[in-house]
Amino acid sequence: MCGIVGGIGNIDFHNYLIEGLKKLDYRGYDSAGLAFMKGGKVELHRAMGKVSDLEAITPKFTGASVGIAHTRWATHGEPSEINAHPQKSNEGIFYIVHNGVIENFRELKSALRQEGYIFYSKTDTEVIANLLESHYKKEKDVLRAIEETQAELQGSYACAIIFALDPEHLYFMKNASPLLIGLDGEANYLASDAVPMIPYCNKFIDVEDGEYGRLTASDFEVYRDGKPQEPHYTERNAALLTHDLGDYPHYMLKEIEETPACIRRLVENYFDGTSFLFDQGMINALKKADYVLFLACGTSSYASEVGVRYMRELGKNSDAVIASEWAYDPFIKARNPVYILLSQSGETADLIHCLKIINERGGTSIAITNSKGSTIERKSTYACLLYAGLEVAVASTKSYADQVVFLALLKAAVEGDTDVIKDIRSAIAAQKTVIKQKEDIHEIAKKVKGISDAFFVGRGFDFLACKEGTLKLKEIAYVHSEAYPGGELKHGPIALIQPGTCVFCSISEERLSSQMRNNLEELKARGANIILFSRKALQKKGDAFSYPDIPEYLSPLLSVLCFQYLSYYVALEKDLPIDKPRNLAKSVTVE
Ligand code: F6R
């Protein structure tokens, strides 16, 4: 994972690098570091922990001409100062920050050891730094050294490189990890995504896999295999990339409560008041498809499962498979499949792996992502944006809702049924009602904050919502929990129910309501503490919370909203780091 940021020219580097890292720390936050060149010398600062720890040990500096910085999610080597980036080469001529994983780093390391190189860290990044140095000593040319280094590296990397003998250039190279260049009259920038650069530039270049090059303060060069390349200019919508927390205590809370506005914006982008605005080629591909396979990870995979229901309602064969599983068992069940890839970040490595397989087979893919310019957006046959705005909290919230609504719109567009718009509007109104009643869910959270285990049970759409509920409770509140279909507990897991065991449940589908209540009776009889979220029309005395009536196929928009609040408030009561839970990163760019 990891985030990188760099720049060259007339820049307040102290501010740009530190603030830039803070905006990228959703990509990892177990250590951080920066290097800059000033008066012909490179200064390096690294710290274990968050960017604020790096900020605390970095003296305020001015007058630098070039700088790079990094926030890390450890892959090779435990989080520590020595393993933090930038890493430098043995003679201190290359300083490098790296996002990605070098698969053949062991072989390269032992070859470099034979040449006399010594390794101080456990990182694969130090191997790149020394490989660059080794090639530079032979080639006496940095761009050639990068080209030679790239030829030997296997794996993913987006790197920013300071060459300590040349304060006039900032070098870079990229393969299979995101890298964006930002242009401004007086300085040039690069970073893992546009957010750190948005205050300074509005013109961007996507660096493609296999490309490398260098920036000066006023110019840039991009190469592939020694040949100059045409830049791929791209734009970013600054309004969708604001990083402002406003009056909220946490990004997660802010993002949960942005959901109704995000859904409204999504609808505006795909419906003009009378017709749907989807690419007709994409709709035709879906109409013709004899199988729709959803591929995704985590929260996006649970939104995909809602999509499967929608596709089956259209009469399509459809499944959802976790991307990391399909990538190594890429079955095809039909002659004319369409693959739908859901990803908030658009950079999830497991999904990129799937897309590579689909593209090699000439398959038709539809990417649904929140990230313009992301790999998944650029490499699929059709790409649709979610317009949810920046999601900073590690836990995905508003994107889930946008994904579900997008899939409902897509289904409706295939059917040509615009009634969906009315339904979505009622869901938005209902969400606002739940948001107003959030303190009731806070009270529930206070009562259960001490639990270490829980079950989530539901049937139909509610089971799908439960899967997302259990993920949220695990990652934010550190409570072990499992989601089960209501009818399944008695086939084994009911053995774990004891007096006081916490069972969260959602009931929104009328046809499944009485079966679900019977299942809850079975659990209650064994002493379970049932906490039931029900749709108003299905509410009964004793239910913990009820949400407004909306069409059942959109019910995950409300049940998941309740579960998001539940996890948020349990984590709040436990005083946990809600926006940056331990061991996680938002953009999972390693397999
Ligand atoms: C959970 C969460 C993760 C992501 C998963 C996929 O709150 O954020 O489970 O949903 O890593 O990420 P994307 O959607 O970016 O592909």
Coordinates of C-alpha atoms and ligand atoms in Angstrom, one line a residue:
M1 CA 0.0 0.0 0.0
C2 CA 1.8 3.2 1.1
G3 CA 1.4 6.8 -0.2
I4 CA 4.1 8.8 -1.9
V5 CA 4.4 12.5 -2.6
G6 CA 7.2 14.6 -4.1
G7 CA 7.9 17.9 -5.9
I8 CA 10.5 20.1 -7.4
G9 CA 10.7 23.9 -7.7
N10 CA 9.4 26.9 -5.8
I11 CA 7.5 24.9 -3.1
D12 CA 7.0 25.3 0.6
F13 CA 8.3 21.7 1.0
H14 CA 7.8 21.4 4.7
N15 CA 4.1 22.2 4.4
Y16 CA 3.5 20.4 1.1
L17 CA 5.2 17.1 2.1
I18 CA 3.8 16.9 5.6
E19 CA 0.3 18.0 4.7
G20 CA 0.5 15.8 1.5
L21 CA 1.3 12.8 3.6
K22 CA -1.6 13.5 6.0
K23 CA -3.9 13.4 3.0
L24 CA -2.4 10.1 1.8
D25 CA -2.2 8.4 5.2
Y26 CA -5.4 6.4 4.3
R27 CA -2.9 4.4 2.2
G28 CA -1.0 3.3 5.3
Y29 CA 0.1 4.8 8.6
D30 CA 2.6 2.7 10.5
S31 CA 5.7 4.9 9.7
A32 CA 6.5 7.9 7.6
G33 CA 9.5 9.8 6.3
L34 CA 10.7 12.5 4.0
A35 CA 13.9 13.7 2.3
F36 CA 14.8 17.0 0.7
M37 CA 17.7 18.6 -1.0
K38 CA 19.0 21.9 0.1
G39 CA 22.4 23.5 -0.7
G40 CA 23.5 20.4 -2.5
K41 CA 22.9 18.1 0.5
V42 CA 20.1 15.7 1.2
E43 CA 18.4 15.7 4.6
L44 CA 16.5 12.6 5.7
H45 CA 13.9 12.3 8.5
R46 CA 11.9 9.2 9.4
A47 CA 9.7 8.2 12.2
M48 CA 7.8 5.2 13.4
G49 CA 4.0 5.8 13.7
K50 CA 1.8 8.4 12.1
V51 CA 2.6 11.4 10.0
S52 CA 2.1 13.6 13.1
D53 CA 5.1 11.7 14.7
L54 CA 7.2 12.6 11.6
E55 CA 6.0 16.2 11.9
A56 CA 7.1 16.3 15.5
I57 CA 10.7 15.3 14.7
T58 CA 11.2 17.2 11.5
P59 CA 12.6 20.7 12.1
K60 CA 10.8 23.4 10.1
F61 CA 12.9 23.9 6.9
T62 CA 12.8 26.3 4.0
G63 CA 14.9 26.7 0.8
A64 CA 14.8 23.1 -0.4
S65 CA 14.7 22.6 -4.2
V66 CA 13.4 19.0 -4.4
G67 CA 11.6 16.8 -1.9
I68 CA 10.0 13.4 -1.5
A69 CA 7.9 11.8 1.3
H70 CA 6.2 8.5 2.2
T71 CA 3.6 7.1 4.5
R72 CA 3.9 3.3 4.9
W73 CA 1.8 0.2 5.3
A74 CA 4.5 -2.4 6.0
T75 CA 4.9 -5.3 3.6
H76 CA 8.5 -6.3 3.9
G77 CA 10.0 -5.6 7.3
E78 CA 8.1 -4.6 10.5
P79 CA 7.1 -1.0 11.0
S80 CA 10.3 0.8 12.4
E81 CA 12.3 3.8 11.7
I82 CA 15.0 1.8 9.8
N83 CA 12.4 0.3 7.5
A84 CA 10.6 3.6 6.9
H85 CA 11.1 5.4 3.6
P86 CA 12.9 7.2 2.0
Q87 CA 15.5 4.4 1.7
K88 CA 18.9 5.4 0.4
S89 CA 21.6 3.6 -1.6
N90 CA 24.9 2.6 0.0
E91 CA 26.8 5.6 -1.2
G92 CA 23.9 7.9 -0.5
I93 CA 23.4 9.0 -4.1
F94 CA 19.8 7.7 -4.5
Y95 CA 17.0 8.4 -2.1
I96 CA 13.8 6.7 -2.9
V97 CA 10.1 6.4 -1.8
H98 CA 8.2 3.4 -3.1
N99 CA 4.6 2.2 -3.1
G100 CA 4.3 -1.5 -4.2
V101 CA 5.9 -4.8 -3.7
I102 CA 9.0 -6.2 -5.5
E103 CA 8.4 -9.9 -5.9
N104 CA 12.0 -10.8 -6.9
F105 CA 13.7 -8.7 -4.2
R106 CA 15.4 -11.7 -2.6
E107 CA 17.2 -12.7 -5.8
L108 CA 18.1 -9.1 -6.5
K109 CA 19.3 -8.6 -3.0
S110 CA 21.7 -11.6 -3.0
A111 CA 23.1 -10.5 -6.4
L112 CA 23.7 -7.0 -5.0
R113 CA 25.3 -8.6 -1.9
Q114 CA 27.8 -10.3 -4.3
E115 CA 28.7 -6.9 -5.6
G116 CA 29.4 -5.8 -2.0
Y117 CA 26.2 -4.0 -1.2
I118 CA 25.2 -4.0 2.5
F119 CA 21.5 -3.8 3.5
Y120 CA 20.4 -2.0 6.6
S121 CA 16.7 -2.4 6.4
K122 CA 14.4 -5.4 5.6
T123 CA 12.6 -3.5 2.8
D124 CA 12.4 -4.4 -0.8
T125 CA 12.8 -0.6 -1.4
E126 CA 16.4 -0.5 -0.3
V127 CA 17.1 -3.1 -3.0
I128 CA 15.7 -0.7 -5.6
A129 CA 17.9 2.1 -4.3
N130 CA 21.0 0.0 -4.5
L131 CA 20.1 -1.5 -7.9
L132 CA 19.8 2.1 -9.2
E133 CA 23.2 2.9 -7.8
S134 CA 24.8 -0.2 -9.2
H135 CA 23.4 0.6 -12.7
Y136 CA 24.3 4.3 -12.4
K137 CA 27.9 3.4 -11.7
K138 CA 28.1 1.4 -14.9
E139 CA 25.9 3.8 -17.1
K140 CA 26.8 7.2 -15.6
D141 CA 23.3 8.3 -16.6
V142 CA 20.3 8.3 -14.2
L143 CA 17.7 7.7 -16.9
R144 CA 19.6 4.7 -18.3
A145 CA 20.1 3.4 -14.7
I146 CA 16.3 3.6 -14.2
E147 CA 15.6 1.8 -17.4
E148 CA 18.1 -0.9 -16.5
T149 CA 16.6 -1.2 -13.0
Q150 CA 13.1 -1.4 -14.4
A151 CA 14.1 -4.2 -16.7
E152 CA 15.2 -6.3 -13.6
L153 CA 12.3 -5.5 -11.2
Q154 CA 9.3 -7.8 -11.0
G155 CA 6.3 -6.6 -9.2
S156 CA 4.6 -3.3 -8.5
Y157 CA 6.2 0.1 -7.9
A158 CA 5.5 3.8 -8.0
C159 CA 8.7 5.5 -7.0
A160 CA 9.9 9.0 -6.6
I161 CA 13.7 9.3 -6.6
I162 CA 16.1 12.0 -5.6
F163 CA 19.6 11.7 -7.2
A164 CA 21.8 13.5 -4.7
L165 CA 24.3 14.7 -7.4
D166 CA 21.5 16.6 -9.3
P167 CA 19.3 19.1 -7.5
E168 CA 17.7 20.1 -10.8
H169 CA 15.6 16.9 -11.3
L170 CA 13.2 14.7 -9.5
Y171 CA 13.0 11.2 -11.1
F172 CA 10.2 8.7 -11.1
M173 CA 9.2 5.3 -12.4
K174 CA 6.0 3.3 -12.3
N175 CA 4.5 -0.2 -12.8
A176 CA 1.2 -1.4 -11.4
S177 CA 1.0 1.1 -8.6
P178 CA -0.6 4.5 -9.0
L179 CA 1.4 7.6 -9.9
L180 CA 0.2 11.0 -11.0
I181 CA 2.2 14.1 -12.0
G182 CA 0.8 17.5 -11.2
L183 CA 1.9 20.6 -13.2
D184 CA 2.1 24.2 -12.1
G185 CA 4.0 27.1 -13.7
E186 CA 6.6 27.4 -11.0
A187 CA 6.9 23.8 -9.8
N188 CA 6.0 20.3 -10.6
Y189 CA 4.6 17.6 -8.3
L190 CA 3.9 13.9 -8.1
A191 CA 1.9 11.7 -5.8
S192 CA 0.0 8.5 -5.4
D193 CA -3.3 10.4 -6.0
A194 CA -4.3 14.0 -6.8
V195 CA -5.5 15.0 -3.3
P196 CA -2.1 16.3 -2.0
M197 CA -1.6 18.3 -5.3
I198 CA -5.1 19.7 -5.7
P199 CA -4.2 23.0 -3.8
Y200 CA -1.3 23.6 -6.2
C201 CA -2.2 22.3 -9.7
N202 CA -5.2 21.6 -11.9
K203 CA -3.4 19.9 -14.7
F204 CA -2.3 16.3 -14.3
I205 CA -0.5 13.5 -16.1
D206 CA -1.2 9.8 -15.5
V207 CA 2.0 7.9 -15.6
E208 CA 1.4 4.6 -17.3
D209 CA 2.8 1.2 -16.3
G210 CA 6.4 0.8 -17.5
E211 CA 7.0 4.5 -17.8
Y212 CA 9.7 6.5 -16.1
G213 CA 11.1 10.0 -16.4
R214 CA 12.0 13.2 -14.6
L215 CA 10.7 16.5 -13.6
T216 CA 12.3 19.9 -13.5
A217 CA 10.6 22.9 -11.8
S218 CA 9.1 23.9 -15.2
D219 CA 9.2 20.8 -17.4
F220 CA 8.9 17.1 -17.5
E221 CA 10.1 14.1 -19.6
V222 CA 8.3 10.7 -19.8
Y223 CA 10.0 7.7 -21.3
R224 CA 9.4 4.0 -22.0
D225 CA 12.3 1.7 -23.0
G226 CA 14.5 4.7 -23.8
K227 CA 11.9 6.4 -26.1
P228 CA 10.1 9.7 -25.2
Q229 CA 6.4 9.2 -24.6
E230 CA 3.4 11.5 -25.2
P231 CA 1.9 12.5 -21.8
H232 CA -1.5 11.3 -20.8
Y233 CA -3.2 14.4 -19.6
T234 CA -6.1 14.0 -17.2
E235 CA -8.3 16.2 -15.0
R236 CA -9.5 16.0 -11.4
N237 CA -12.6 17.6 -10.0
A238 CA -11.3 19.6 -7.0
A239 CA -14.8 19.8 -5.5
L240 CA -15.0 16.0 -5.2
L241 CA -11.6 15.8 -3.6
T242 CA -12.0 18.1 -0.6
H243 CA -10.4 16.8 2.5
D244 CA -12.1 19.1 5.0
L245 CA -13.4 17.5 8.2
G246 CA -15.7 20.5 9.0
D247 CA -17.2 20.3 12.4
Y248 CA -17.2 16.5 12.5
P249 CA -15.1 14.7 15.1
H250 CA -14.3 11.9 12.6
Y251 CA -14.3 11.4 8.8
M252 CA -16.3 8.2 9.3
L253 CA -19.2 10.1 10.8
K254 CA -19.0 12.9 8.2
E255 CA -19.0 10.4 5.4
I256 CA -21.9 8.4 6.8
E257 CA -23.9 11.6 6.9
E258 CA -22.9 12.7 3.4
T259 CA -24.6 9.6 2.1
P260 CA -28.0 11.2 1.1
A261 CA -26.2 14.0 -0.8
C262 CA -23.9 11.5 -2.5
I263 CA -26.9 9.5 -3.7
R264 CA -28.6 12.6 -5.0
R265 CA -25.4 13.6 -6.9
L266 CA -25.1 10.1 -8.3
V267 CA -28.7 10.1 -9.6
E268 CA -28.1 13.6 -11.2
N269 CA -25.1 12.1 -13.1
Y270 CA -27.0 9.1 -14.4
F271 CA -30.6 10.4 -14.9
D272 CA -31.5 13.7 -16.7
G273 CA -35.1 13.9 -15.4
T274 CA -36.6 11.7 -18.2
S275 CA -33.9 9.2 -19.3
F276 CA -30.9 7.3 -18.0
L277 CA -27.5 8.6 -19.1
F278 CA -25.6 5.4 -19.3
D279 CA -23.4 4.5 -22.2
Q280 CA -25.8 2.6 -24.6
G281 CA -23.1 0.2 -25.6
M282 CA -22.7 -0.8 -21.9
I283 CA -26.5 -1.3 -21.5
N284 CA -26.6 -3.4 -24.7
A285 CA -23.7 -5.5 -23.5
L286 CA -25.6 -6.2 -20.3
K287 CA -28.9 -7.0 -22.2
K288 CA -27.0 -9.5 -24.3
A289 CA -25.0 -11.0 -21.4
D290 CA -25.9 -14.6 -20.5
Y291 CA -24.0 -14.3 -17.2
V292 CA -23.0 -11.3 -15.0
L293 CA -20.1 -11.9 -12.7
F294 CA -19.4 -9.4 -10.0
L295 CA -15.8 -9.2 -8.7
A296 CA -14.8 -7.1 -5.7
C297 CA -13.3 -7.1 -2.2
G298 CA -14.5 -6.2 1.3
T299 CA -17.4 -3.7 1.4
S300 CA -17.5 -3.5 -2.4
S301 CA -18.1 -7.3 -2.5
Y302 CA -21.1 -6.9 -0.2
A303 CA -22.6 -4.2 -2.5
S304 CA -21.9 -6.7 -5.3
E305 CA -24.0 -9.3 -3.6
V306 CA -26.9 -6.8 -3.7
G307 CA -26.2 -6.4 -7.4
V308 CA -26.4 -10.2 -7.9
R309 CA -30.0 -10.0 -6.6
Y310 CA -30.8 -7.2 -9.0
M311 CA -29.3 -9.1 -12.0
R312 CA -31.2 -12.3 -11.1
E313 CA -34.4 -10.2 -10.9
L314 CA -33.6 -9.3 -14.5
G315 CA -33.5 -13.0 -15.3
K316 CA -29.7 -13.1 -15.6
N317 CA -27.5 -15.8 -14.2
S318 CA -25.3 -13.9 -11.8
D319 CA -22.7 -14.5 -9.0
A320 CA -20.4 -12.4 -6.9
V321 CA -16.9 -13.8 -6.2
I322 CA -14.2 -12.3 -4.0
A323 CA -11.6 -10.9 -6.4
S324 CA -8.6 -12.6 -4.7
E325 CA -10.3 -16.0 -5.1
W326 CA -11.3 -15.5 -8.7
A327 CA -7.9 -14.2 -9.7
Y328 CA -6.4 -17.7 -9.0
D329 CA -9.5 -19.7 -10.2
P330 CA -10.8 -17.6 -13.0
F331 CA -13.7 -19.7 -14.1
I332 CA -16.1 -18.8 -16.9
K333 CA -19.7 -20.1 -16.7
A334 CA -21.1 -18.8 -19.9
R335 CA -20.3 -17.9 -23.5
N336 CA -21.2 -14.2 -23.2
P337 CA -20.4 -13.0 -19.7
V338 CA -20.1 -9.4 -18.6
Y339 CA -17.8 -8.7 -15.6
I340 CA -18.8 -6.0 -13.2
L341 CA -15.9 -4.7 -11.0
L342 CA -16.8 -2.6 -8.0
S343 CA -14.1 -0.7 -6.2
Q344 CA -14.2 2.5 -4.2
S345 CA -10.5 3.2 -4.8
G346 CA -10.2 1.6 -8.2
E347 CA -6.7 0.5 -7.2
T348 CA -7.3 -2.7 -5.3
A349 CA -4.6 -5.1 -6.4
D350 CA -6.7 -8.3 -6.3
L351 CA -9.2 -6.7 -8.6
I352 CA -6.6 -5.3 -11.0
H353 CA -5.3 -8.9 -11.2
C354 CA -8.8 -10.0 -12.2
L355 CA -9.1 -7.2 -14.8
K356 CA -5.8 -8.3 -16.4
I357 CA -7.2 -11.8 -16.8
I358 CA -10.5 -10.5 -18.3
N359 CA -8.6 -8.2 -20.7
E360 CA -6.3 -11.0 -21.8
R361 CA -9.4 -13.0 -22.6
G362 CA -11.0 -10.1 -24.5
G363 CA -13.9 -10.0 -22.0
T364 CA -16.3 -7.1 -21.5
S365 CA -15.9 -5.4 -18.2
I366 CA -17.8 -2.6 -16.4
A367 CA -15.9 -0.8 -13.7
I368 CA -17.8 1.0 -11.0
T369 CA -15.5 3.1 -9.0
N370 CA -15.2 6.3 -7.0
S371 CA -11.8 7.1 -8.3
K372 CA -11.4 9.0 -11.5
G373 CA -8.1 8.1 -13.3
S374 CA -7.7 4.9 -11.3
T375 CA -6.3 1.7 -12.9
I376 CA -9.6 0.0 -12.8
E377 CA -11.4 2.9 -14.4
R378 CA -8.8 3.2 -17.1
K379 CA -8.4 -0.4 -18.0
S380 CA -12.0 -1.6 -18.2
T381 CA -14.3 -1.7 -21.3
Y382 CA -16.8 0.7 -19.6
A383 CA -16.2 2.8 -16.6
C384 CA -18.7 4.6 -14.4
L385 CA -17.9 6.9 -11.5
L386 CA -19.7 7.0 -8.2
Y387 CA -19.3 10.7 -7.5
A388 CA -19.2 10.0 -3.7
G389 CA -16.4 12.5 -3.2
L390 CA -13.3 11.7 -1.3
E391 CA -13.7 8.9 1.3
V392 CA -11.0 9.5 3.9
A393 CA -12.0 7.2 6.7
V394 CA -10.6 3.7 6.2
A395 CA -14.0 2.2 6.6
S396 CA -16.0 2.5 3.5
T397 CA -19.5 4.0 4.2
K398 CA -21.0 6.4 1.6
S399 CA -19.4 4.5 -1.2
Y400 CA -21.3 1.3 -0.2
A401 CA -24.6 3.2 -0.5
D402 CA -23.6 4.8 -3.9
Q403 CA -22.6 1.3 -5.2
V404 CA -26.0 -0.1 -4.2
V405 CA -27.9 2.8 -5.8
F406 CA -25.8 2.7 -8.9
L407 CA -26.6 -1.0 -9.3
A408 CA -30.3 -0.3 -8.8
L409 CA -30.1 2.4 -11.5
L410 CA -28.2 0.0 -13.8
K411 CA -30.9 -2.6 -13.4
A412 CA -33.6 0.0 -14.1
A413 CA -31.8 1.2 -17.2
V414 CA -31.7 -2.3 -18.6
E415 CA -35.4 -2.7 -17.8
G416 CA -36.2 0.9 -19.0
D417 CA -38.1 1.5 -15.7
T418 CA -37.7 5.0 -14.3
D419 CA -39.8 4.3 -11.2
V420 CA -36.5 3.6 -9.5
I421 CA -35.9 7.3 -9.2
K422 CA -39.0 7.8 -7.0
D423 CA -37.8 4.8 -4.9
I424 CA -34.4 6.2 -4.5
R425 CA -35.8 9.6 -3.4
S426 CA -37.8 7.9 -0.7
A427 CA -34.6 6.1 0.4
I428 CA -32.8 9.4 0.7
A429 CA -35.6 10.9 2.8
A430 CA -35.6 7.7 5.0
Q431 CA -31.8 8.0 5.5
K432 CA -32.2 11.5 6.7
T433 CA -34.7 10.3 9.2
V434 CA -32.3 7.7 10.5
I435 CA -29.5 10.3 10.7
K436 CA -31.8 12.4 12.9
Q437 CA -32.3 9.4 15.1
K438 CA -28.7 8.4 15.4
E439 CA -28.6 9.1 19.1
D440 CA -31.0 6.1 19.6
I441 CA -28.4 3.9 18.0
H442 CA -25.7 5.6 20.1
E443 CA -27.7 4.5 23.2
I444 CA -27.7 0.9 21.9
A445 CA -24.0 1.1 21.3
K446 CA -23.4 2.2 24.9
K447 CA -25.2 -0.9 26.2
V448 CA -23.1 -3.3 24.0
K449 CA -19.8 -1.6 24.1
G450 CA -18.3 -4.3 26.3
I451 CA -18.9 -7.2 24.0
S452 CA -16.1 -9.2 22.4
D453 CA -18.2 -11.4 20.2
A454 CA -21.4 -11.0 18.3
F455 CA -23.6 -12.5 15.6
F456 CA -25.4 -10.7 12.8
V457 CA -28.3 -12.6 11.4
G458 CA -30.8 -11.8 8.6
R459 CA -32.5 -13.3 5.6
G460 CA -32.5 -12.2 2.0
F461 CA -31.4 -8.6 1.6
D462 CA -30.9 -8.4 5.4
F463 CA -28.4 -11.2 5.3
L464 CA -26.4 -9.2 2.8
A465 CA -26.6 -6.1 5.0
C466 CA -25.5 -8.2 8.0
K467 CA -22.3 -9.2 6.1
E468 CA -21.4 -5.5 5.8
G469 CA -22.5 -4.9 9.4
T470 CA -20.1 -7.5 10.7
L471 CA -17.2 -6.2 8.7
K472 CA -17.8 -2.7 10.1
L473 CA -18.0 -3.9 13.7
K474 CA -14.8 -5.9 13.2
E475 CA -12.7 -3.2 11.6
I476 CA -13.8 -0.2 13.5
A477 CA -14.9 -1.5 16.9
Y478 CA -12.5 -4.5 17.0
V479 CA -15.4 -6.8 17.9
H480 CA -15.3 -10.3 16.6
S481 CA -18.5 -11.1 14.8
E482 CA -20.0 -13.4 12.2
A483 CA -22.9 -12.9 9.8
Y484 CA -25.2 -15.8 9.2
P485 CA -28.4 -16.4 7.3
G486 CA -31.2 -16.5 9.8
G487 CA -32.0 -20.2 9.0
E488 CA -28.4 -21.3 9.2
L489 CA -27.5 -20.9 12.9
K490 CA -29.3 -24.1 14.0
H491 CA -27.1 -26.0 11.6
G492 CA -24.1 -25.5 13.9
P493 CA -23.3 -22.0 15.1
I494 CA -26.2 -22.0 17.6
A495 CA -23.9 -24.1 19.8
L496 CA -22.1 -20.8 20.5
I497 CA -25.2 -19.0 21.8
Q498 CA -25.1 -18.6 25.6
P499 CA -26.9 -16.4 28.0
G500 CA -26.0 -12.8 27.0
T501 CA -24.5 -13.6 23.5
C502 CA -25.2 -10.5 21.4
V503 CA -27.1 -11.0 18.2
F504 CA -27.8 -8.1 15.9
C505 CA -30.5 -8.6 13.3
S506 CA -32.2 -6.7 10.6
I507 CA -35.7 -7.4 9.2
S508 CA -36.9 -5.6 6.1
E509 CA -38.3 -8.2 3.8
E510 CA -41.9 -8.9 4.6
R511 CA -42.0 -12.4 2.9
L512 CA -39.1 -13.5 5.2
S513 CA -40.1 -11.7 8.4
S514 CA -42.0 -14.4 10.3
Q515 CA -39.3 -17.0 9.5
M516 CA -36.7 -14.6 10.8
R517 CA -38.6 -13.9 14.0
N518 CA -39.0 -17.6 14.6
N519 CA -35.2 -18.0 14.3
L520 CA -34.8 -15.2 16.8
E521 CA -37.1 -17.0 19.2
E522 CA -34.8 -20.0 18.9
L523 CA -31.9 -17.8 19.9
K524 CA -33.8 -16.0 22.6
A525 CA -34.7 -19.4 24.2
R526 CA -31.0 -20.0 24.6
G527 CA -30.4 -16.6 26.3
A528 CA -29.2 -14.5 23.4
N529 CA -29.4 -10.8 23.7
I530 CA -31.3 -9.9 20.5
I531 CA -30.9 -6.4 19.1
L532 CA -33.3 -6.0 16.2
F533 CA -33.4 -3.3 13.6
S534 CA -36.7 -3.5 11.7
R535 CA -38.5 -1.8 9.0
K536 CA -41.4 0.3 10.4
A537 CA -44.2 -1.8 8.8
L538 CA -42.6 -5.0 10.2
Q539 CA -41.8 -3.5 13.6
K540 CA -42.9 -5.4 16.8
K541 CA -42.7 -4.5 20.5
G542 CA -39.2 -5.0 21.8
D543 CA -37.4 -4.2 18.6
A544 CA -34.4 -2.0 19.4
F545 CA -34.7 0.4 16.5
S546 CA -37.0 0.9 13.5
Y547 CA -36.2 2.6 10.2
P548 CA -38.7 4.1 7.8
D549 CA -40.5 2.0 5.1
I550 CA -38.9 2.1 1.7
P551 CA -39.1 -0.4 -1.2
E552 CA -37.5 -3.6 0.0
Y553 CA -34.9 -3.9 -2.7
L554 CA -33.3 -0.7 -1.4
S555 CA -33.5 -1.7 2.3
P556 CA -29.7 -2.3 2.6
L557 CA -29.4 1.5 2.3
L558 CA -31.1 1.7 5.7
S559 CA -30.0 -1.4 7.5
V560 CA -26.4 -0.8 6.6
L561 CA -26.7 2.8 7.7
C562 CA -27.9 1.6 11.1
F563 CA -25.0 -0.9 11.3
Q564 CA -22.5 1.8 10.3
Y565 CA -23.7 4.0 13.2
L566 CA -23.6 1.0 15.5
S567 CA -20.0 0.3 14.8
Y568 CA -19.1 4.0 14.9
Y569 CA -20.6 4.5 18.3
V570 CA -19.2 1.3 19.8
A571 CA -15.8 2.4 18.6
L572 CA -16.4 5.9 20.0
E573 CA -17.4 4.5 23.4
K574 CA -14.2 2.4 23.4
D575 CA -12.1 5.4 22.4
L576 CA -10.7 3.7 19.3
P577 CA -8.9 5.4 16.4
I578 CA -12.1 5.3 14.2
D579 CA -10.7 6.8 11.0
K580 CA -7.5 4.8 11.1
P581 CA -8.1 1.4 12.6
R582 CA -5.1 -0.8 13.4
N583 CA -3.4 -2.8 10.7
L584 CA -5.5 -1.4 7.9
A585 CA -5.1 0.9 4.9
K586 CA -7.8 2.2 2.7
S587 CA -6.3 1.5 -0.7
V588 CA -5.2 -2.2 -0.7
T589 CA -2.6 -2.2 -3.5
V590 CA -0.9 -5.5 -2.5
E591 CA -2.3 -8.9 -3.2
Ligands
F6R1 C1 -14.1 -1.9 4.6 C2 -13.3 -1.5 3.5 C3 -12.6 -2.5 2.7 C4 -12.7 -2.2 1.2 C5 -12.0 -3.2 0.3 C6 -12.2 -2.9 -1.1 O1 -14.7 -0.8 5.2 O2 -13.1 -0.3 3.3 O3 -13.1 -3.8 2.9 O4 -14.1 -2.2 0.9 O5 -10.6 -3.1 0.6 O6 -11.7 -1.7 -1.5 P1 -12.2 -1.0 -2.8 O7 -13.6 -0.8 -2.8 O8 -11.4 0.3 -2.9 O9 -11.7 -1.9 -3.9

